C-alpha cells in the first residue's frame, strides 16, 4: 500500500526529488504529461482487464503484449495473436491528438505492452529501438504512481542533465520527437520516491505503453547519433531476459554506454 513515510537520511541520500510539472526544456523536446487521462472507474476496469490477461514472465517483471511484441533478441517487432482489446484502442484513440496528431498512425499498426512494476522493481535507462517503433509513445500509469528518469542520450549531448518526473496514477506520459528518439527513460529500482519533500512509498504500478509501428523503409528520424537503425548508435542487444536457470540477468542497458533497447 502506498503512503508517505519519513525514512532514514541514508535511504534518501542521493535520491533526486521528482518534479510534478514538465519543465520548459522537456516541453520543447516533446515531453507531455496528461493528468487524469483515465477516470477512477476506467482505471479499475482497465486493471481488471489486465489481470484477466496472460502474463509473460520471461523478463525480470511481468509483461503482456498486444498487436505486436518487441523481440529483445533481435530488436524488432513481431506479430502476436492477441490484438489490443477494444478498451485499449479507445484509450489510444482518445490520446491520439496529443501524441500522433489527428491523422497519425495507420490502421492495425498499434502496439501495446503492459508492464507490471512492484515496489523495488524498475527498468534501466534506454531508448526504444528506432527501427522497431515509430515516433511517439504513450505510457499510461494505473495503480500507484512513480518517478521516471529522463536524460538526453550522452552520445548526443555529453553531460546532459537528468530530469526526474513524477507520474501520478491515471496520468499519461507522452514522448515524441527528441524526447522519443534522443532521451533515455528509465525507472530506478527502489521502494519509494521523493515527492514534495516527502518519501512516497511505491505500490503496484501497471503501465500501458502504446506505440505504433514505423512506416516501411529506413528510419527517418533526425537524430543519427541516437539512431540504432540507420545512424551511428550501436545496435547492442538488451539483457532483460531471464537465464535458463530462472535467475534474472542484468536488466536493461548500460547507462554509461547509452545503449538503445
Coordinates of C-alpha atoms in Angstrom, one line a residue:
X1 CA 0.0 0.0 0.0
X2 CA 1.4 3.4 -1.0
X3 CA 1.8 6.2 1.5
X4 CA 4.1 8.9 2.9
X5 CA 6.9 8.0 5.2
X6 CA 10.0 9.7 6.7
X7 CA 12.9 7.3 6.0
X8 CA 16.4 7.5 7.4
X9 CA 18.6 10.0 5.6
X10 CA 20.9 7.3 4.4
X11 CA 18.0 5.9 2.3
X12 CA 17.1 9.2 0.5
X13 CA 20.7 10.5 0.3
X14 CA 21.4 11.0 -3.4
X15 CA 17.7 10.4 -4.5
X16 CA 16.6 13.1 -6.9
X17 CA 13.3 14.8 -6.0
X18 CA 10.6 14.2 -8.6
X19 CA 9.0 17.2 -10.1
X20 CA 5.3 17.3 -10.7
X21 CA 5.4 19.7 -13.7
X22 CA 7.1 19.2 -17.1
X23 CA 9.7 21.9 -17.3
X24 CA 10.3 24.1 -20.4
X25 CA 13.3 22.1 -21.6
X26 CA 11.3 18.8 -21.6
X27 CA 8.3 20.5 -23.1
X28 CA 10.4 21.9 -26.0
X29 CA 11.8 18.4 -26.6
X30 CA 8.4 16.7 -26.8
X31 CA 7.5 15.6 -23.3
X32 CA 3.9 15.9 -22.3
X33 CA 2.1 14.8 -19.1
X34 CA -1.7 14.4 -19.4
X35 CA -3.2 14.3 -15.9
X36 CA -6.4 12.3 -15.3
X37 CA -6.1 10.7 -18.7
X38 CA -8.4 8.0 -17.4
X39 CA -11.1 8.2 -14.7
X40 CA -11.0 6.2 -11.5
X41 CA -13.7 3.9 -12.8
X42 CA -11.9 3.4 -16.1
X43 CA -8.7 2.7 -14.2
X44 CA -10.5 0.0 -12.2
X45 CA -11.9 -1.6 -15.3
X46 CA -8.5 -1.5 -17.1
X47 CA -6.7 -3.1 -14.2
X48 CA -9.3 -5.9 -14.1
X49 CA -8.9 -6.4 -17.8
X50 CA -5.1 -6.6 -17.5
X51 CA -5.4 -9.1 -14.6
X52 CA -7.5 -11.4 -16.7
X53 CA -4.8 -11.5 -19.4
X54 CA -1.9 -13.9 -19.7
X55 CA 1.4 -12.7 -18.3
X56 CA 4.8 -13.2 -20.0
X57 CA 7.3 -14.0 -17.2
X58 CA 10.5 -14.2 -19.4
X59 CA 11.6 -10.8 -18.1
X60 CA 12.5 -9.6 -14.6
X61 CA 9.0 -8.2 -14.4
X62 CA 5.6 -9.4 -15.7
X63 CA 4.5 -8.1 -19.1
X64 CA 1.8 -8.6 -21.7
X65 CA 1.9 -7.8 -25.4
X66 CA -0.9 -6.9 -27.8
X67 CA -0.8 -6.5 -31.6
X68 CA 3.0 -7.0 -31.7
X69 CA 5.7 -7.7 -29.2
X70 CA 9.2 -6.4 -29.1
X71 CA 11.7 -9.3 -29.7
X72 CA 14.5 -8.5 -27.3
X73 CA 16.9 -10.8 -29.1
X74 CA 16.7 -9.0 -32.5
X75 CA 15.3 -5.6 -31.5
X76 CA 12.4 -6.0 -34.0
X77 CA 8.6 -6.2 -33.7
X78 CA 6.8 -9.5 -34.4
X79 CA 3.1 -10.1 -34.6
X80 CA 1.2 -11.8 -31.7
X81 CA -2.1 -13.5 -31.8
X82 CA -3.8 -11.1 -29.3
X83 CA -4.9 -7.8 -30.8
X84 CA -5.3 -4.8 -28.5
X85 CA -8.5 -5.1 -26.5
X86 CA -11.3 -2.6 -27.5
X87 CA -10.8 -0.7 -24.2
X88 CA -7.1 -0.2 -25.1
X89 CA -8.0 1.0 -28.6
X90 CA -10.5 3.5 -27.3
X91 CA -7.9 4.9 -24.9
X92 CA -5.2 5.2 -27.6
X93 CA -7.7 6.9 -29.9
X94 CA -8.5 9.4 -27.2
X95 CA -4.8 10.2 -26.6
X96 CA -4.0 10.2 -30.4
X97 CA -4.3 14.0 -30.9
X98 CA -1.7 14.7 -28.1
X99 CA 0.9 12.1 -29.4
X100 CA 0.4 11.3 -33.1
X101 CA -1.9 14.0 -34.3
X102 CA -5.4 13.6 -35.8
X103 CA -4.1 11.6 -38.7
X104 CA -1.2 9.9 -37.0
X105 CA -0.7 6.1 -37.4
X106 CA -2.1 3.6 -39.8
X107 CA -4.9 1.1 -39.2
X108 CA -3.6 -2.0 -37.5
X109 CA -0.2 -0.6 -36.5
X110 CA -1.0 0.0 -32.8
X111 CA 1.2 -2.0 -30.4
X112 CA 0.6 -2.1 -26.6
X113 CA 2.9 -3.5 -23.9
X114 CA 1.6 -3.9 -20.4
X115 CA 4.3 -3.7 -17.7
X116 CA 3.8 -4.5 -14.1
X117 CA 6.2 -2.8 -11.6
X118 CA 6.1 -4.0 -8.0
X119 CA 7.9 -2.0 -5.2
X120 CA 11.6 -2.3 -5.8
X121 CA 11.4 -3.1 -9.5
X122 CA 12.5 -0.7 -12.2
X123 CA 13.9 -0.5 -15.7
X124 CA 17.4 0.7 -16.8
X125 CA 17.6 3.9 -18.8
X126 CA 17.1 3.1 -22.5
X127 CA 15.8 4.5 -25.8
X128 CA 13.1 2.4 -27.6
X129 CA 14.7 0.9 -30.7
X130 CA 14.3 3.3 -33.6
X131 CA 13.7 0.5 -36.2
X132 CA 11.0 -1.2 -34.1
X133 CA 8.7 1.7 -33.4
X134 CA 7.7 5.0 -35.0
X135 CA 7.6 8.5 -33.4
X136 CA 5.5 9.0 -30.3
X137 CA 4.9 6.7 -27.4
X138 CA 2.4 7.0 -24.6
X139 CA 2.7 5.4 -21.1
X140 CA -0.5 5.3 -19.0
X141 CA 0.0 4.8 -15.3
X142 CA -2.5 2.6 -13.5
X143 CA -2.5 1.8 -9.8
X144 CA 0.4 3.5 -8.0
X145 CA 2.5 6.4 -9.3
X146 CA 6.3 6.5 -9.6
X147 CA 9.1 8.7 -10.7
X148 CA 10.7 8.4 -14.1
X149 CA 14.2 9.4 -15.1
X150 CA 14.7 11.3 -18.4
X151 CA 18.0 12.3 -19.9
X152 CA 19.4 13.2 -23.3
X153 CA 21.5 10.4 -24.9
X154 CA 25.1 11.0 -23.8
X155 CA 26.2 10.3 -27.4
X156 CA 24.0 13.3 -28.4
X157 CA 24.9 15.6 -25.5
X158 CA 27.7 14.9 -23.1
X159 CA 26.9 15.9 -19.6
X160 CA 23.1 16.3 -20.2
X161 CA 21.1 17.0 -17.1
X162 CA 18.9 14.3 -15.5
X163 CA 15.2 15.1 -15.2
X164 CA 13.1 13.3 -12.7
X165 CA 9.3 13.5 -13.3
X166 CA 6.5 12.2 -11.1
X167 CA 3.9 10.1 -12.9
X168 CA 0.7 10.2 -10.8
X169 CA -1.9 7.5 -11.1
X170 CA -4.2 7.7 -14.2
X171 CA -1.7 10.0 -16.0
X172 CA -0.4 9.6 -19.5
X173 CA 3.2 10.4 -20.3
X174 CA 3.8 11.3 -24.0
X175 CA 7.2 11.2 -25.6
X176 CA 7.6 12.5 -29.2
X177 CA 10.3 14.0 -31.3
X178 CA 13.6 14.3 -29.4
X179 CA 12.0 13.0 -26.2
X180 CA 11.3 9.8 -28.0
X181 CA 14.4 9.4 -30.2
X182 CA 17.1 11.1 -28.1
X183 CA 16.1 10.9 -24.4
X184 CA 16.7 7.8 -22.4
X185 CA 13.9 7.0 -20.0
X186 CA 14.0 4.6 -17.0
X187 CA 12.8 3.9 -13.5
X188 CA 15.2 3.5 -10.7
X189 CA 14.8 0.2 -8.8
X190 CA 13.8 1.2 -5.3
X191 CA 10.8 1.1 -3.0
X192 CA 9.9 4.8 -2.8
X193 CA 10.3 8.2 -4.4
X194 CA 11.0 11.7 -3.1
X195 CA 7.9 13.9 -4.0
X196 CA 7.1 17.3 -2.5
X197 CA 9.8 16.8 0.1
X198 CA 8.2 13.5 1.4
X199 CA 9.2 9.9 0.8
X200 CA 6.3 8.3 -1.0
X201 CA 6.3 4.5 -0.8
X202 CA 5.6 2.8 -4.1
X203 CA 2.8 0.3 -4.7
X204 CA 1.9 -1.9 -7.7
X205 CA 2.1 0.2 -10.9
X206 CA 0.8 -1.1 -14.2
X207 CA 1.9 0.8 -17.3
X208 CA 0.1 0.6 -20.6
X209 CA 2.6 1.7 -23.2
X210 CA 1.2 2.4 -26.6
X211 CA 3.4 2.7 -29.6
X212 CA 3.0 2.5 -33.4
X213 CA 5.0 0.5 -35.9
X214 CA 7.3 2.6 -38.1
X215 CA 6.5 3.3 -41.8
X216 CA 8.3 1.0 -44.3
X217 CA 11.9 1.8 -45.2
X218 CA 14.9 3.2 -43.2
X219 CA 14.4 5.1 -40.0
X220 CA 13.6 8.7 -41.0
X221 CA 14.4 10.3 -37.6
X222 CA 16.7 13.4 -37.5
X223 CA 18.9 12.1 -34.7
X224 CA 21.7 9.9 -36.2
X225 CA 23.8 10.0 -33.0
X226 CA 20.9 8.2 -31.2
X227 CA 19.7 6.0 -34.1
X228 CA 20.4 2.3 -33.8
X229 CA 18.6 1.6 -37.1
X230 CA 20.4 3.7 -39.7
X231 CA 22.5 6.0 -37.7
X232 CA 25.7 5.7 -35.7
X233 CA 24.4 4.4 -32.3
X234 CA 25.5 0.9 -31.5
X235 CA 22.9 -1.8 -32.1
X236 CA 23.5 -3.8 -29.0
X237 CA 21.1 -6.3 -27.6
X238 CA 19.5 -5.7 -24.2
X239 CA 19.9 -8.0 -21.3
X240 CA 16.5 -8.2 -19.8
X241 CA 15.8 -11.9 -20.4
X242 CA 15.9 -14.4 -17.5
X243 CA 18.6 -17.0 -17.6
X244 CA 17.8 -20.6 -18.3
X245 CA 18.2 -21.4 -14.6
X246 CA 15.5 -18.9 -13.8
X247 CA 17.7 -16.1 -12.4
X248 CA 17.4 -12.7 -13.9
X249 CA 20.3 -11.4 -16.0
X250 CA 21.3 -7.8 -15.6
X251 CA 18.3 -5.7 -16.7
X252 CA 18.1 -3.0 -19.4
X253 CA 21.0 -1.2 -20.9
X254 CA 24.3 0.2 -19.7
X255 CA 23.5 3.8 -18.9
X256 CA 27.2 4.8 -19.3
X257 CA 27.2 3.5 -22.9
X258 CA 23.6 4.7 -23.5
X259 CA 22.7 1.5 -25.4
X260 CA 19.3 1.7 -27.1
X261 CA 16.9 -1.1 -26.0

